[in-house]
GROMACS .gro file of C-alpha atoms in nm:
model
  441
    1MET     CA    1  12.267   9.008   8.230
    2ALA     CA    2  12.600   9.031   8.424
    3GLN     CA    3  12.710   9.158   8.786
    4GLU     CA    4  12.830   9.480   8.854
    5THR     CA    5  13.117   9.461   9.024
    6ARG     CA    6  13.225   9.676   9.350
    7PRO     CA    7  13.412  10.039   9.273
    8GLU     CA    8  13.832   9.999   9.340
    9GLY     CA    9  13.890  10.056   9.690
   10ASN     CA   10  13.515   9.905   9.862
   11ASP     CA   11  13.532   9.629  10.049
   12GLY     CA   12  13.194   9.648  10.212
   13THR     CA   13  12.976   9.373  10.149
   14GLY     CA   14  12.615   9.622  10.137
   15PHE     CA   15  12.456   9.779   9.895
   16PHE     CA   16  12.697  10.009   9.629
   17ALA     CA   17  12.658  10.315   9.443
   18LYS     CA   18  12.867  10.354   9.065
   19ASN     CA   19  12.856  10.516   8.719
   20GLY     CA   20  12.561  10.707   8.841
   21LYS     CA   21  12.368  10.381   8.938
   22ILE     CA   22  12.269  10.139   9.330
   23TYR     CA   23  12.355   9.856   9.313
   24ASP     CA   24  12.298   9.533   9.558
   25PRO     CA   25  12.544   9.270   9.720
   26ASP     CA   26  12.479   9.110   9.430
   27GLY     CA   27  12.599   9.332   9.172
   28GLU     CA   28  12.196   9.379   9.033
   29GLU     CA   29  12.081   9.666   8.989
   30PHE     CA   30  11.818   9.876   9.222
   31ILE     CA   31  11.565  10.146   9.214
   32PRO     CA   32  11.473  10.221   9.549
   33LEU     CA   33  11.093  10.336   9.589
   34GLY     CA   34  10.874  10.394   9.847
   35PHE     CA   35  10.793  10.513  10.167
   36ASN     CA   36  10.972  10.749  10.458
   37ALA     CA   37  10.792  10.632  10.718
   38ALA     CA   38  10.776  10.847  10.998
   39THR     CA   39  10.801  10.677  11.368
   40PHE     CA   40  10.893  10.938  11.643
   41TRP     CA   41  10.610  11.172  11.661
   42ALA     CA   42  10.276  11.081  11.769
   43PRO     CA   43  10.282  10.862  12.035
   44ALA     CA   44   9.920  10.786  12.087
   45VAL     CA   45   9.982  10.655  11.768
   46GLY     CA   46  10.265  10.474  11.840
   47ASP     CA   47  10.182  10.120  11.877
   48CYS     CA   48  10.001  10.095  11.452
   49LYS     CA   49  10.300  10.336  11.383
   50GLN     CA   50  10.557  10.099  11.459
   51ALA     CA   51  10.294   9.793  11.297
   52ASN     CA   52  10.296   9.927  11.010
   53MET     CA   53  10.627   9.884  10.932
   54TYR     CA   54  10.608   9.566  11.042
   55THR     CA   55  10.269   9.490  10.824
   56LYS     CA   56  10.111   9.755  10.527
   57VAL     CA   57  10.460   9.956  10.399
   58PRO     CA   58  10.544   9.577  10.305
   59GLN     CA   59  10.189   9.544  10.156
   60SER     CA   60  10.139   9.897  10.012
   61GLY     CA   61  10.411   9.705   9.757
   62ALA     CA   62  10.793   9.934   9.838
   63ASN     CA   63  11.055   9.800   9.800
   64ALA     CA   64  11.257  10.063  10.046
   65VAL     CA   65  11.223  10.285  10.301
   66ARG     CA   66  11.338  10.567  10.491
   67ILE     CA   67  11.277  10.513  10.841
   68VAL     CA   68  11.242  10.890  10.955
   69SER     CA   69  11.379  10.893  11.332
   70GLN     CA   70  11.561  11.165  11.556
   71VAL     CA   71  11.917  11.142  11.786
   72ASP     CA   72  11.886  10.931  12.106
   73GLY     CA   73  11.734  11.102  12.395
   74SER     CA   74  11.561  11.347  12.138
   75PHE     CA   75  11.206  11.436  12.158
   76GLY     CA   76  11.015  11.126  12.054
   77TRP     CA   77  10.925  10.801  12.148
   78ASN     CA   78  11.153  10.602  12.047
   79SER     CA   79  11.487  10.810  11.930
   80ASN     CA   80  11.664  10.545  12.075
   81PRO     CA   81  11.946  10.250  11.940
   82THR     CA   82  11.682   9.945  12.083
   83THR     CA   83  11.418  10.101  11.839
   84GLN     CA   84  11.571  10.229  11.571
   85ARG     CA   85  11.732   9.841  11.576
   86GLU     CA   86  11.425   9.709  11.556
   87LEU     CA   87  11.265   9.863  11.307
   88ILE     CA   88  11.545   9.757  11.089
   89ASP     CA   89  11.576   9.458  11.134
   90SER     CA   90  11.183   9.430  11.090
   91ALA     CA   91  11.230   9.657  10.731
   92ILE     CA   92  11.466   9.364  10.683
   93SER     CA   93  11.226   9.044  10.758
   94ASN     CA   94  10.969   9.200  10.572
   95GLN     CA   95  11.173   9.207  10.222
   96LEU     CA   96  11.261   9.585  10.227
   97VAL     CA   97  11.566   9.750  10.225
   98PRO     CA   98  11.594   9.991  10.508
   99MET     CA   99  11.732  10.348  10.490
  100LEU     CA  100  11.777  10.525  10.884
  101GLU     CA  101  11.809  10.905  10.870
  102MET     CA  102  11.800  11.175  11.231
  103HIS     CA  103  11.551  11.412  11.175
  104ASN     CA  104  11.622  11.688  11.454
  105ALA     CA  105  11.905  11.818  11.123
  106THR     CA  106  11.634  12.008  10.940
  107CYS     CA  107  11.678  12.286  10.797
  108GLY     CA  108  11.877  12.519  11.051
  109GLU     CA  109  11.815  12.248  11.331
  110PRO     CA  110  12.184  12.161  11.542
  111LEU     CA  111  12.494  11.938  11.272
  112GLN     CA  112  12.681  11.848  11.585
  113PRO     CA  113  12.424  11.615  11.757
  114ILE     CA  114  12.384  11.398  11.476
  115ILE     CA  115  12.755  11.338  11.409
  116ASP     CA  116  12.824  11.270  11.737
  117TYR     CA  117  12.569  10.992  11.764
  118TRP     CA  118  12.674  10.839  11.409
  119GLU     CA  119  13.063  10.811  11.563
  120SER     CA  120  12.847  10.699  11.867
  121GLU     CA  121  13.033  10.285  11.930
  122THR     CA  122  12.646  10.229  11.992
  123MET     CA  123  12.564  10.357  11.657
  124VAL     CA  124  12.840  10.190  11.473
  125GLU     CA  125  12.809   9.880  11.570
  126MET     CA  126  12.454   9.856  11.438
  127ALA     CA  127  12.559   9.977  11.104
  128LYS     CA  128  12.821   9.720  11.069
  129ASP     CA  129  12.539   9.434  11.191
  130PHE     CA  130  12.352   9.576  10.917
  131GLU     CA  131  12.648   9.643  10.680
  132LYS     CA  132  12.448   9.428  10.389
  133TYR     CA  133  12.143   9.564  10.349
  134LEU     CA  134  12.118   9.873  10.603
  135TRP     CA  135  12.158  10.266  10.391
  136ILE     CA  136  12.311  10.544  10.670
  137ASN     CA  137  12.081  10.903  10.593
  138ILE     CA  138  12.316  11.163  10.820
  139ALA     CA  139  12.108  11.386  10.853
  140ASN     CA  140  11.785  11.547  10.686
  141GLU     CA  141  11.721  11.892  10.528
  142HIS     CA  142  12.045  12.074  10.736
  143ASN     CA  143  12.122  12.422  10.564
  144PHE     CA  144  12.470  12.458  10.545
  145ASP     CA  145  12.622  12.835  10.457
  146SER     CA  146  12.785  12.692  10.131
  147PRO     CA  147  12.806  12.436   9.928
  148GLU     CA  148  13.145  12.419   9.969
  149GLU     CA  149  13.117  12.383  10.327
  150TRP     CA  150  12.817  12.142  10.302
  151ARG     CA  151  13.088  11.902  10.054
  152ASP     CA  152  13.369  11.973  10.336
  153THR     CA  153  13.158  11.851  10.606
  154TYR     CA  154  13.041  11.543  10.438
  155ILE     CA  155  13.394  11.499  10.381
  156ASP     CA  156  13.511  11.474  10.715
  157ILE     CA  157  13.217  11.277  10.835
  158ILE     CA  158  13.267  11.037  10.616
  159THR     CA  159  13.602  10.996  10.632
  160SER     CA  160  13.552  11.000  11.001
  161LEU     CA  161  13.288  10.698  10.975
  162ARG     CA  162  13.485  10.487  10.795
  163SER     CA  163  13.800  10.522  10.965
  164LYS     CA  164  13.546  10.275  11.260
  165GLY     CA  165  13.502  10.045  10.983
  166VAL     CA  166  13.167  10.190  10.900
  167LYS     CA  167  13.108  10.105  10.524
  168ASN     CA  168  12.759  10.105  10.478
  169LEU     CA  169  12.612  10.284  10.131
  170ILE     CA  170  12.566  10.660  10.285
  171VAL     CA  171  12.314  10.924  10.194
  172LEU     CA  172  12.344  11.261  10.193
  173ASP     CA  173  12.086  11.528  10.183
  174ALA     CA  174  12.111  11.857   9.930
  175GLY     CA  175  12.212  12.103  10.143
  176ASP     CA  176  12.015  12.428  10.103
  177ARG     CA  177  11.650  12.519  10.153
  178CYS     CA  178  11.633  12.241  10.394
  179GLY     CA  179  11.734  11.943  10.110
  180GLN     CA  180  11.573  12.139   9.827
  181ASP     CA  181  11.834  12.339   9.658
  182PRO     CA  182  12.042  12.071   9.426
  183GLU     CA  183  12.352  12.295   9.415
  184ALA     CA  184  12.593  12.158   9.623
  185PRO     CA  185  12.566  11.787   9.508
  186LEU     CA  186  12.545  11.978   9.159
  187THR     CA  187  12.899  12.065   9.223
  188TYR     CA  188  13.034  11.918   9.469
  189GLY     CA  189  12.857  11.580   9.463
  190LYS     CA  190  13.178  11.426   9.264
  191ALA     CA  191  13.416  11.560   9.526
  192VAL     CA  192  13.259  11.473   9.794
  193LEU     CA  193  13.220  11.040   9.626
  194ASP     CA  194  13.587  11.043   9.456
  195ALA     CA  195  13.726  11.073   9.852
  196ASP     CA  196  13.469  10.835  10.052
  197PRO     CA  197  13.770  10.594  10.094
  198GLN     CA  198  13.482  10.323   9.975
  199LYS     CA  199  13.333  10.500   9.686
  200ASN     CA  200  12.941  10.448   9.816
  201VAL     CA  201  12.776  10.743   9.848
  202VAL     CA  202  12.471  10.826   9.730
  203PHE     CA  203  12.269  11.188   9.713
  204SER     CA  204  11.920  11.295   9.787
  205ILE     CA  205  11.685  11.536   9.706
  206HIS     CA  206  11.444  11.641   9.875
  207MET     CA  207  11.109  11.895   9.653
  208TYR     CA  208  10.888  12.075   9.787
  209GLY     CA  209  10.784  12.429   9.706
  210PHE     CA  210  11.100  12.504   9.554
  211TRP     CA  211  10.978  12.328   9.313
  212ARG     CA  212  10.789  12.328   9.017
  213SER     CA  213  10.746  12.107   8.622
  214GLU     CA  214  10.616  12.211   8.270
  215ASP     CA  215  10.264  12.093   8.294
  216ARG     CA  216  10.231  12.375   8.574
  217SER     CA  217  10.230  12.720   8.541
  218PHE     CA  218  10.266  13.027   8.742
  219THR     CA  219  10.184  13.385   8.795
  220ASP     CA  220  10.342  13.651   9.091
  221TRP     CA  221  10.641  13.366   9.136
  222THR     CA  222  10.761  13.084   8.972
  223PRO     CA  223  10.976  12.847   9.158
  224PRO     CA  224  11.342  12.813   9.066
  225PHE     CA  225  11.398  12.386   8.966
  226LEU     CA  226  11.322  12.256   8.708
  227VAL     CA  227  11.196  11.867   8.780
  228GLU     CA  228  11.264  11.802   8.395
  229GLU     CA  229  11.612  12.004   8.424
  230GLU     CA  230  11.759  11.947   8.751
  231LEU     CA  231  11.737  11.553   8.800
  232PRO     CA  232  11.911  11.474   8.471
  233LYS     CA  233  12.178  11.805   8.488
  234LEU     CA  234  12.222  11.586   8.829
  235LYS     CA  235  12.270  11.291   8.699
  236GLU     CA  236  12.491  11.361   8.420
  237THR     CA  237  12.746  11.414   8.708
  238GLY     CA  238  12.805  11.084   8.744
  239ILE     CA  239  12.656  11.078   9.101
  240SER     CA  240  12.363  10.846   9.218
  241LEU     CA  241  12.099  10.946   9.334
  242ILE     CA  242  11.690  10.909   9.448
  243VAL     CA  243  11.423  11.188   9.567
  244GLY     CA  244  11.458  11.121   9.940
  245GLU     CA  245  11.163  11.340   9.980
  246PHE     CA  246  10.835  11.443   9.761
  247ALA     CA  247  10.490  11.424   9.772
  248LEU     CA  248  10.200  11.441   9.582
  249ASP     CA  249  10.040  11.751   9.458
  250ASP     CA  250   9.699  11.867   9.559
  251GLU     CA  251   9.523  12.140   9.624
  252ALA     CA  252   9.471  12.120   9.982
  253ALA     CA  253   9.771  12.132  10.049
  254GLY     CA  254   9.806  12.526   9.968
  255GLU     CA  255  10.046  12.777  10.007
  256GLY     CA  256  10.381  12.573  10.064
  257GLY     CA  257  10.281  12.225   9.870
  258PRO     CA  258  10.407  12.129   9.547
  259ASN     CA  259  10.453  12.375   9.245
  260TYR     CA  260  10.490  12.010   9.033
  261THR     CA  261  10.317  11.717   8.919
  262ALA     CA  262  10.366  11.381   9.092
  263ASP     CA  263  10.330  11.187   8.699
  264SER     CA  264  10.632  11.505   8.648
  265VAL     CA  265  10.789  11.350   8.879
  266LEU     CA  266  10.758  10.900   8.811
  267ALA     CA  267  10.794  10.988   8.505
  268VAL     CA  268  11.172  11.170   8.513
  269CYS     CA  269  11.293  10.950   8.755
  270GLN     CA  270  11.138  10.606   8.558
  271ARG     CA  271  11.319  10.732   8.272
  272ASN     CA  272  11.656  10.822   8.426
  273GLY     CA  273  11.673  10.548   8.676
  274ILE     CA  274  11.614  10.807   8.915
  275GLY     CA  275  11.471  10.622   9.342
  276TRP     CA  276  11.237  10.791   9.555
  277TYR     CA  277  11.032  10.795   9.877
  278ALA     CA  278  10.724  10.984   9.912
  279TRP     CA  279  10.662  11.170  10.199
  280SER     CA  280  10.550  10.969  10.452
  281PHE     CA  281  10.348  10.679  10.452
  282PHE     CA  282  10.136  10.799  10.748
  283ASP     CA  283  10.176  11.174  10.863
  284SER     CA  284   9.898  11.317  10.982
  285GLN     CA  285   9.500  11.289  10.995
  286GLU     CA  286   9.456  11.615  10.855
  287ALA     CA  287   9.730  11.610  10.575
  288TYR     CA  288   9.597  11.293  10.336
  289TYR     CA  289   9.811  11.466  10.119
  290TYR     CA  290  10.125  11.290  10.333
  291SER     CA  291   9.957  11.004  10.371
  292MET     CA  292   9.918  10.723  10.255
  293VAL     CA  293   9.600  10.596  10.444
  294ASP     CA  294   9.363  10.781  10.654
  295ASP     CA  295   9.328  10.574  10.959
  296VAL     CA  296   9.681  10.528  11.041
  297CYS     CA  297   9.565  10.173  11.257
  298GLY     CA  298   9.306  10.083  10.989
  299ASP     CA  299   9.380   9.892  10.671
  300LEU     CA  300   9.525   9.907  10.338
  301SER     CA  301   9.169   9.895  10.190
  302GLU     CA  302   9.087  10.073   9.872
  303GLU     CA  303   8.822  10.258  10.188
  304ASN     CA  304   9.110  10.369  10.426
  305ARG     CA  305   9.330  10.490  10.110
  306THR     CA  306   9.349  10.859  10.082
  307ILE     CA  307   9.407  11.025   9.782
  308ALA     CA  308   9.793  10.940   9.792
  309GLY     CA  309   9.777  10.645   9.884
  310LYS     CA  310   9.506  10.562   9.556
  311TYR     CA  311   9.820  10.730   9.376
  312PHE     CA  312  10.114  10.539   9.483
  313ILE     CA  313  10.047  10.191   9.641
  314PRO     CA  314   9.905  10.097   9.287
  315TYR     CA  315  10.222  10.222   9.117
  316LEU     CA  316  10.454  10.006   9.391
  317GLN     CA  317  10.287   9.711   9.357
  318GLU     CA  318  10.324   9.750   8.952
  319HIS     CA  319  10.710   9.857   8.918
  320ALA     CA  320  10.923   9.809   9.258
  321SER     CA  321  11.142   9.563   9.257
  322ILE     CA  322  11.297   9.354   9.520
  323PRO     CA  323  11.634   9.175   9.532
  324GLU     CA  324  11.615   8.828   9.571
  325LEU     CA  325  11.914   8.897   9.835
  326MET     CA  326  11.590   8.924  10.035
  327GLY     CA  327  11.471   8.609  10.050
  328SER     CA  328  11.180   8.412   9.928
  329PHE     CA  329  10.862   8.602   9.940
  330LEU     CA  330  10.534   8.671   9.748
  331ARG     CA  331  10.291   9.005   9.780
  332VAL     CA  332   9.928   8.989   9.613
  333SER     CA  333   9.733   9.318   9.599
  334ASP     CA  334   9.367   9.213   9.693
  335PRO     CA  335   9.290   8.926   9.839
  336GLN     CA  336   8.893   8.999   9.797
  337ILE     CA  337   8.790   9.082   9.438
  338THR     CA  338   8.466   9.161   9.316
  339VAL     CA  339   8.313   9.171   8.968
  340PRO     CA  340   7.981   9.247   8.780
  341ARG     CA  341   7.776   8.943   8.692
  342ASN     CA  342   7.805   9.064   8.312
  343ASN     CA  343   8.068   9.151   8.101
  344GLY     CA  344   8.313   9.099   8.414
  345SER     CA  345   8.655   9.190   8.465
  346GLY     CA  346   8.935   9.248   8.718
  347SER     CA  347   9.305   9.269   8.758
  348PHE     CA  348   9.550   9.213   9.130
  349PHE     CA  349   9.918   9.312   9.095
  350ILE     CA  350  10.141   8.967   9.197
  351GLN     CA  351  10.535   9.117   9.298
  352THR     CA  352  10.767   8.792   9.435
  353ASN     CA  353  11.147   8.727   9.249
  354GLY     CA  354  11.076   8.399   9.137
  355ASP     CA  355  10.845   8.219   8.912
  356TRP     CA  356  10.529   8.234   8.984
  357THR     CA  357  10.143   8.025   8.836
  358VAL     CA  358   9.741   8.152   8.894
  359GLU     CA  359   9.519   7.900   8.862
  360THR     CA  360   9.171   7.863   8.932
  361GLU     CA  361   8.908   7.532   8.947
  362ASP     CA  362   8.630   7.724   8.857
  363ALA     CA  363   8.593   7.706   8.414
  364TRP     CA  364   8.393   8.019   8.481
  365ILE     CA  365   8.718   8.268   8.514
  366GLU     CA  366   8.915   8.317   8.281
  367ILE     CA  367   9.281   8.435   8.319
  368ALA     CA  368   9.492   8.617   8.106
  369THR     CA  369   9.815   8.563   8.198
  370PRO     CA  370   9.852   8.176   8.388
  371ASN     CA  371  10.262   8.245   8.438
  372GLY     CA  372  10.528   8.421   8.498
  373THR     CA  373  10.874   8.575   8.697
  374LYS     CA  374  10.908   8.870   8.918
  375ASN     CA  375  10.636   9.232   8.937
  376ALA     CA  376  10.336   9.141   8.723
  377LYS     CA  377  10.017   9.282   8.671
  378VAL     CA  378   9.719   9.024   8.638
  379GLN     CA  379   9.436   9.094   8.406
  380ILE     CA  380   9.097   8.768   8.507
  381SER     CA  381   8.728   8.791   8.298
  382THR     CA  382   8.465   8.566   8.399
  383GLN     CA  383   8.166   8.436   8.182
  384ASN     CA  384   7.854   8.592   8.260
  385THR     CA  385   7.533   8.490   8.515
  386ASP     CA  386   7.176   8.560   8.662
  387GLU     CA  387   7.290   8.442   8.997
  388ASP     CA  388   7.594   8.538   9.293
  389ARG     CA  389   7.891   8.305   9.294
  390SER     CA  390   8.281   8.300   9.463
  391GLY     CA  391   8.552   8.123   9.323
  392THR     CA  392   8.975   8.071   9.447
  393ILE     CA  393   9.254   8.200   9.219
  394THR     CA  394   9.576   8.007   9.384
  395ILE     CA  395   9.923   8.179   9.277
  396ARG     CA  396  10.213   7.983   9.419
  397THR     CA  397  10.599   8.025   9.383
  398ASN     CA  398  10.855   7.832   9.456
  399THR     CA  399  10.780   7.834   9.828
  400GLU     CA  400  10.468   8.029   9.797
  401VAL     CA  401  10.074   7.987   9.788
  402PHE     CA  402   9.779   8.221   9.822
  403ASP     CA  403   9.414   8.205   9.735
  404VAL     CA  404   9.233   8.478   9.602
  405GLU     CA  405   8.856   8.496   9.638
  406ILE     CA  406   8.621   8.620   9.347
  407ASN     CA  407   8.302   8.693   9.350
  408GLN     CA  408   8.072   8.799   9.078
  409ALA     CA  409   7.777   9.006   9.150
  410ASN     CA  410   7.561   9.346   9.083
  411VAL     CA  411   7.679   9.638   9.357
  412LEU     CA  412   7.505   9.915   9.424
  413ASN     CA  413   7.522  10.161   9.606
  414VAL     CA  414   7.364  10.469   9.733
  415ASN     CA  415   7.446  10.746   9.906
  416PRO     CA  416   7.177  10.873  10.066
  417THR     CA  417   6.924  10.693  10.045
  418SER     CA  418   6.597  10.913  10.079
  419ILE     CA  419   6.635  11.352   9.973
  420GLU     CA  420   6.401  11.663  10.065
  421THR     CA  421   6.407  11.910   9.794
  422PRO     CA  422   6.318  12.244   9.871
  423SER     CA  423   6.000  12.380   9.715
  424PHE     CA  424   6.202  12.635   9.486
  425ALA     CA  425   6.487  12.549   9.214
  426GLY     CA  426   6.810  12.391   9.377
  427SER     CA  427   7.016  12.113   9.315
  428LYS     CA  428   7.174  11.740   9.516
  429THR     CA  429   7.360  11.526   9.524
  430ILE     CA  430   7.392  11.183   9.559
  431GLU     CA  431   7.698  10.953   9.544
  432ILE     CA  432   7.617  10.573   9.354
  433GLU     CA  433   7.887  10.308   9.339
  434SER     CA  434   7.836  10.042   9.154
  435ASN     CA  435   8.050   9.767   8.945
  436GLY     CA  436   7.823   9.763   8.651
  437ASP     CA  437   7.635   9.971   8.388
  438TRP     CA  438   7.334  10.182   8.604
  439THR     CA  439   7.029  10.449   8.531
  440VAL     CA  440   6.902  10.729   8.695
  441SER     CA  441   6.512  10.758   8.605
   0.00000   0.00000   0.00000
């Protein structure tokens, strides 16, 4: 397939936007799929949150990360250029395309400190140093008085940054209702793009309580923006679009939570070639519908994943493609798989940007897909046995090798193991975890 050329006037070396799509520096289409990583608050778990950038976020299957930060001197233990540079560098080293944003313009907070910060010599130098990879998200969810003010302000900011030699891809949040109102980019997005000397702007919609999907019904109040209608309309204007924040729909979100289903958002994005960043990798232990893991200092095991983690992580591991320019790599979703003794089967995800093979020396393990290219879901099955046993599957690329341990054993966990029932009618619940058939008598 032919590689896309840069827009007229674009002489940068990094990612670029053209004809409603996003391309990597080699001219290959790139659809970002990943997480917001809110690293600047909660200093009590700050070391773990920063470590996520080196380990768990890459292991999650994401190909991109929105680094949620603030201007130097603001609230937050890592709101400074040194840590921001480290986070960008770690993302690139772990095959994540980084987007750096400034969070302290949210809703009604002032914008000028953020403008001054991006135009400072330190941040201009940082942008230039990471031009090939870094996306610049100017300000998070800033509210403007009108779409015209949004247009004029961002044209001025972009013009100033370009005059200083900043050629990075720039991301602009929508301009009202805290980043959720599509009116400004729908009306003036193309004008902002055309005014950019580099023609390199992507527009971002955030989705929370003001958005709805067709599979939801409402009685007292209907959210104004329909996922299935507004996202395609934005794309039809010719702008490149991402969903910069959204969340899993869950009743625990309560008032102010999403009024759409995540299934609808993902389906519309996939049909229209729109990338997205879920909020967030870890927000707080209480807001598990906004976090992928329960314990931020824990691992990525199924036991430590929240309902959101169980939803988003497998999707990313199957669908997020990583550009070849990010370097050779191999990610495997599961280092260990346990299947039952009879009719055993399982699967795991492979992520790589090249060719791969899967093989085993254990004759009782059967591999449905022994080789392939780039991302894949690999199915395995096992022959029946009367005893527990273990084997190994080996995944190879041109540069990497990864072993998956296959355990064949019947698993049965019951909680609680004893119960007391009242003398009168009543009910109790027993949780059963098993990888095979079971009966209760």
